[in-house]
Structure formats: C-alpha cells, structure tokens
Amino acid sequence: MPFNFKRTEIEGLVIIEPRVFADGRGFFLETYKKSDFVKEGITEEFVQDNHSFSCKGVLRGVHLQKGASAQGKLVRCLAGAVWDVAVDLRPGSATFGKWFGIELSSENNIMFYIPPGFGHGFVTLEDNTHFLYKCTHEYDPKNDSGIIWNDADLAIEWPLTDGLSFSDKDLVLQSFSKFKEGL
Ligand SMILES: Cc1cn([C@H]2C[C@H](O)[C@@H](COP(=O)(O)OP(=O)(O)O[C@H]3O[C@H](C)C(=O)[C@H](O)[C@H]3O)O2)c(=O)[nH]c1=O
C-alpha cells in the first residue's frame, strides 16, 4: 500500500503518510492515487491545484468557501514546513468549532486531507516554504469566507504568534461568533 491513512478525533480529517521509495538517486513517492483514496473513503474529485510560496512567519487563513462552493483540500509541503490547521465549521457536527493542527514539511512528507466544510489555515515555520494543495471545488471569490486567526473562542494554538505577516484581508476577518450568526 503506497499510503498509510490515519484518522483523527475529528471525523473526516485524514493524515496521509506516503510510502517513500529512497535509493541512491534520491526518492520517489506517490502524492495521490484515486483507487487508494476512494478505498479510504476520500471519494471527492479534485478539480483545482494550488501552490503558495511564503517565507517564515506567514499566516494564511482561516479560510473557507461557503455553501456549494465548499472545498475539500489535500495539502502538503513541497519545501519548508508549516503548522497546518483545520477547523470543523460543519453545522451540526459533533466537533463543530474544534480544530486540529499538524506539522507538514518536506522532511516528513505528510499530507493532510481536509473535507469540505472546514476552515483551513497555516503558519510557515521556515523560509522558502512551498505549499501545494488539490481542491474539490474551483475558486469562487463570491463565496469566500473566513475567521480571524486568533479568535478567542476557537483558541487555535499557533506555534508562532509574534512578528507574523498577514494579507490585509486576513487582518480583518470576522470572529467565530459572527461566522455562526451567518449560518
Ligand atoms: C485561493 C485563490 C486565490 N486566488 C487569487 C486571489 C488573490 O488575488 C491571490 C491571493 O489569494 P489569497 O490572499 O486568498 O491567498 P491565500 O491567503 O493563500 O488563501 C488561501 O489560503 C488558505 C490557506 C486556503 O486554504 C485557501 O485555499 C486560500 O484561501 O490569488 C486565485 O486566483 N485562486 C485561488 O484559488
């Protein structure tokens, strides 16, 4: 089996450890295989691939697309390292408002599947971090939404909190309570 799939305490989140084939030249690994992922229950079709590059201390998120534009994401770090966070924002979920964080890096090659309905964000732990991810819905800015990174109710434990850089948009994202009002 080229992938080791591990579940978390939040239903739907999947940690994926690819099998690394190392040899004298370097290594080879598969980053996605439909048949294995469908067997694991990750049946959504991926329709868009994204790539972001950041220096250390960049925090992107917490973002999601609303309604029918909700995106599932299969994320990984090609170079560098991130602390990646998924927040359960699925109305009616037993873990609504709960978050899960994991370090993804070019060292550990770990991938992370985040189903539609979750907020997603990460903070980069190293310079020259290249973050790649597959999405199950195309970009739909009309349905872009998010929650401020340091919302007290979500209480996400970010490993870096000082000297961070943000987009202007991320600095004025709504609170979790405001987000809930809109549901
Ligand atoms: C997401 C996206 C953005 N853009 C354009 C819109 C902006 O002009 C520019 C930068 O977008 P933004 O500042 O929203 O990029 P991030 O802050 O990295 O946003 C992402 O960060 C978190 C971690 C996510 O999980 C989402 O995929 C996404 O929200 O790229 C596009 O053209 N297509 C896209 O799919």
Short mmCIF file of C-alpha atoms and ligand atoms in Angstrom, two decimals:
data_model
loop_
_atom_site.label_atom_id
_atom_site.label_comp_id
_atom_site.label_asym_id
_atom_site.label_seq_id
_atom_site.Cartn_x
_atom_site.Cartn_y
_atom_site.Cartn_z
CA MET A 1 0.00 0.00 0.00
CA PRO A 2 1.71 3.26 -1.04
CA PHE A 3 -0.24 5.29 1.59
CA ASN A 4 -0.76 4.95 5.34
CA PHE A 5 -4.08 6.66 6.18
CA LYS A 6 -4.64 7.78 9.78
CA ARG A 7 -7.82 9.28 11.24
CA THR A 8 -8.04 11.96 13.92
CA GLU A 9 -10.52 12.72 16.68
CA ILE A 10 -12.36 14.95 14.20
CA GLU A 11 -14.40 12.88 11.74
CA GLY A 12 -13.40 13.38 8.11
CA LEU A 13 -9.84 14.65 8.64
CA VAL A 14 -7.25 12.20 7.27
CA ILE A 15 -3.49 12.22 7.82
CA ILE A 16 -1.75 10.54 4.89
CA GLU A 17 1.79 9.17 5.03
CA PRO A 18 3.04 8.33 1.54
CA ARG A 19 5.43 5.43 1.10
CA VAL A 20 8.87 6.87 0.26
CA PHE A 21 10.98 4.84 -2.18
CA ALA A 22 14.50 6.02 -1.40
CA ASP A 23 17.55 4.97 -3.37
CA GLY A 24 20.99 6.25 -4.27
CA ARG A 25 19.45 8.89 -6.59
CA GLY A 26 17.06 10.35 -4.02
CA PHE A 27 13.46 9.29 -3.56
CA PHE A 28 10.12 8.69 -5.27
CA LEU A 29 6.66 8.89 -3.72
CA GLU A 30 3.11 8.97 -4.95
CA THR A 31 1.12 12.01 -3.78
CA TYR A 32 -2.33 10.90 -4.92
CA LYS A 33 -3.90 7.72 -6.30
CA LYS A 34 -7.66 7.71 -6.87
CA SER A 35 -8.21 3.98 -6.21
CA ASP A 36 -6.40 4.06 -2.83
CA PHE A 37 -8.09 7.30 -1.75
CA VAL A 38 -11.57 6.06 -2.75
CA LYS A 39 -10.94 2.87 -0.77
CA GLU A 40 -10.15 5.10 2.24
CA GLY A 41 -13.41 6.99 1.67
CA ILE A 42 -11.91 10.10 0.13
CA THR A 43 -14.16 9.99 -2.92
CA GLU A 44 -14.40 13.68 -3.86
CA GLU A 45 -12.97 14.62 -7.25
CA PHE A 46 -10.14 17.19 -7.24
CA VAL A 47 -10.65 19.96 -9.80
CA GLN A 48 -8.03 22.60 -8.98
CA ASP A 49 -4.40 22.53 -7.85
CA ASN A 50 -2.86 25.43 -5.91
CA HIS A 51 0.67 26.42 -4.96
CA SER A 52 1.63 29.14 -2.50
CA PHE A 53 5.12 30.27 -1.53
CA SER A 54 5.90 32.02 1.74
CA CYS A 55 8.82 32.99 3.89
CA LYS A 56 8.86 32.05 7.60
CA GLY A 57 6.17 33.55 9.82
CA VAL A 58 3.43 33.96 7.21
CA LEU A 59 -0.04 33.01 8.44
CA ARG A 60 -2.69 32.37 5.77
CA GLY A 61 -6.23 31.76 6.99
CA VAL A 62 -8.50 30.72 8.45
CA HIS A 63 -10.32 30.46 5.12
CA LEU A 64 -13.17 28.52 3.57
CA GLN A 65 -15.60 28.80 0.69
CA LYS A 66 -19.29 28.77 1.66
CA GLY A 67 -22.21 26.58 0.59
CA ALA A 68 -21.97 24.60 -2.61
CA SER A 69 -18.54 26.11 -3.26
CA ALA A 70 -17.07 24.48 -0.15
CA GLN A 71 -13.67 22.98 -0.93
CA GLY A 72 -12.10 19.75 0.24
CA LYS A 73 -8.30 20.14 0.26
CA LEU A 74 -5.44 17.67 0.03
CA VAL A 75 -2.48 19.69 1.31
CA ARG A 76 1.27 19.10 1.55
CA CYS A 77 4.52 20.92 1.88
CA LEU A 78 6.89 20.52 -1.07
CA ALA A 79 9.64 22.55 0.62
CA GLY A 80 9.93 24.09 4.07
CA ALA A 81 7.46 23.46 6.87
CA VAL A 82 4.06 24.63 8.11
CA TRP A 83 1.80 24.17 11.11
CA ASP A 84 -1.42 23.31 9.30
CA VAL A 85 -4.80 23.78 10.98
CA ALA A 86 -8.27 22.55 10.06
CA VAL A 87 -11.32 23.92 11.91
CA ASP A 88 -14.59 21.97 11.88
CA LEU A 89 -17.18 24.50 10.67
CA ARG A 90 -19.77 21.95 9.55
CA PRO A 91 -23.14 22.94 11.09
CA GLY A 92 -24.43 20.08 13.25
CA SER A 93 -21.05 18.38 13.54
CA ALA A 94 -20.33 16.90 16.97
CA THR A 95 -16.93 18.61 16.78
CA PHE A 96 -18.21 21.94 15.44
CA GLY A 97 -15.71 24.65 16.39
CA LYS A 98 -12.96 22.18 17.21
CA TRP A 99 -9.59 22.44 15.45
CA PHE A 100 -6.78 20.02 14.65
CA GLY A 101 -3.19 21.00 13.91
CA ILE A 102 -0.32 19.08 12.35
CA GLU A 103 3.18 19.86 11.12
CA LEU A 104 3.64 19.25 7.39
CA SER A 105 7.13 19.52 5.95
CA SER A 106 9.43 18.41 3.16
CA GLU A 107 11.12 16.35 5.90
CA ASN A 108 8.07 14.30 6.95
CA ASN A 109 6.28 14.30 3.54
CA ILE A 110 2.97 14.06 5.43
CA MET A 111 -0.18 15.02 3.54
CA PHE A 112 -3.47 16.07 5.12
CA TYR A 113 -6.99 15.73 3.73
CA ILE A 114 -9.47 18.36 4.91
CA PRO A 115 -13.07 17.72 3.75
CA PRO A 116 -15.47 20.43 2.53
CA GLY A 117 -16.95 22.42 5.41
CA PHE A 118 -13.69 23.01 7.27
CA GLY A 119 -11.81 26.26 7.73
CA HIS A 120 -8.16 25.96 6.78
CA GLY A 121 -5.05 27.93 7.64
CA PHE A 122 -1.36 27.51 8.20
CA VAL A 123 1.63 29.36 9.56
CA THR A 124 5.00 28.79 7.93
CA LEU A 125 7.80 27.56 10.19
CA GLU A 126 10.64 28.03 7.70
CA ASP A 127 11.69 30.36 4.90
CA ASN A 128 11.16 29.20 1.30
CA THR A 129 8.04 27.19 2.10
CA HIS A 130 6.23 25.86 -0.97
CA PHE A 131 2.71 24.67 -0.12
CA LEU A 132 0.78 22.61 -2.65
CA TYR A 133 -2.84 21.55 -2.47
CA LYS A 134 -5.58 19.93 -4.51
CA CYS A 135 -9.14 21.30 -4.17
CA THR A 136 -12.52 19.64 -4.76
CA HIS A 137 -14.16 22.90 -5.92
CA GLU A 138 -12.82 25.71 -8.05
CA TYR A 139 -12.01 29.13 -6.61
CA ASP A 140 -15.22 31.12 -6.03
CA PRO A 141 -14.36 34.53 -4.55
CA LYS A 142 -18.07 35.43 -4.21
CA ASN A 143 -18.33 32.67 -1.61
CA ASP A 144 -15.02 33.31 0.09
CA SER A 145 -15.28 33.41 3.89
CA GLY A 146 -13.07 33.08 6.92
CA ILE A 147 -12.46 33.57 10.63
CA ILE A 148 -9.72 35.63 12.24
CA TRP A 149 -6.64 33.55 13.07
CA ASN A 150 -6.55 34.39 16.78
CA ASP A 151 -10.25 34.11 17.57
CA ALA A 152 -10.55 33.59 21.34
CA ASP A 153 -13.39 31.07 21.06
CA LEU A 154 -11.58 28.86 18.55
CA ALA A 155 -8.37 29.30 20.61
CA ILE A 156 -6.13 27.78 17.94
CA GLU A 157 -2.67 27.08 19.37
CA TRP A 158 -0.33 28.52 16.74
CA PRO A 159 3.36 27.68 17.38
CA LEU A 160 4.40 31.15 16.18
CA THR A 161 2.48 34.25 17.22
CA ASP A 162 4.98 37.16 17.14
CA GLY A 163 6.20 39.03 14.09
CA LEU A 164 3.76 37.26 11.78
CA SER A 165 2.77 38.60 8.36
CA PHE A 166 -0.76 38.53 7.01
CA SER A 167 -2.67 39.68 3.96
CA ASP A 168 -4.72 42.85 4.57
CA LYS A 169 -7.81 40.68 4.11
CA ASP A 170 -6.80 38.24 6.85
CA LEU A 171 -6.27 41.00 9.40
CA VAL A 172 -9.96 41.93 9.28
CA LEU A 173 -11.62 38.52 9.06
CA GLN A 174 -14.72 38.05 11.20
CA SER A 175 -14.90 36.40 14.61
CA PHE A 176 -16.19 32.87 15.10
CA SER A 177 -19.34 34.23 16.78
CA LYS A 178 -20.03 36.48 13.76
CA PHE A 179 -19.46 33.48 11.47
CA LYS A 180 -22.02 31.47 13.47
CA GLU A 181 -24.57 34.26 13.15
CA GLY A 182 -24.34 33.88 9.39
CA LEU A 183 -25.13 30.16 9.38
C1 LIG B 1 -7.18 30.92 -3.18
C2 LIG B 1 -7.07 31.56 -4.53
C3 LIG B 1 -6.61 32.86 -4.69
N1 LIG B 1 -6.52 33.41 -5.94
C4 LIG B 1 -6.00 34.76 -6.06
C5 LIG B 1 -6.80 35.81 -5.27
C6 LIG B 1 -5.76 36.78 -4.80
O1 LIG B 1 -5.61 37.81 -5.75
C7 LIG B 1 -4.46 35.97 -4.74
C8 LIG B 1 -4.06 35.59 -3.32
O2 LIG B 1 -5.19 35.00 -2.73
P1 LIG B 1 -5.28 34.85 -1.17
O3 LIG B 1 -4.64 36.02 -0.49
O4 LIG B 1 -6.70 34.50 -0.82
O5 LIG B 1 -4.32 33.57 -0.93
P2 LIG B 1 -4.20 32.76 0.43
O6 LIG B 1 -4.19 33.70 1.60
O7 LIG B 1 -3.06 31.84 0.26
O8 LIG B 1 -5.55 31.96 0.50
C9 LIG B 1 -5.59 30.54 0.67
O9 LIG B 1 -5.20 30.30 1.98
C10 LIG B 1 -5.77 29.22 2.68
C11 LIG B 1 -4.69 28.53 3.46
C12 LIG B 1 -6.59 28.28 1.91
O10 LIG B 1 -6.78 27.14 2.30
C13 LIG B 1 -7.29 28.76 0.71
O11 LIG B 1 -7.02 27.90 -0.39
C14 LIG B 1 -6.98 30.13 0.30
O12 LIG B 1 -7.93 30.97 0.94
O13 LIG B 1 -4.70 34.77 -5.51
C15 LIG B 1 -6.86 32.71 -7.07
O14 LIG B 1 -6.78 33.24 -8.20
N2 LIG B 1 -7.32 31.42 -6.94
C16 LIG B 1 -7.44 30.81 -5.71
O15 LIG B 1 -7.86 29.64 -5.64
#
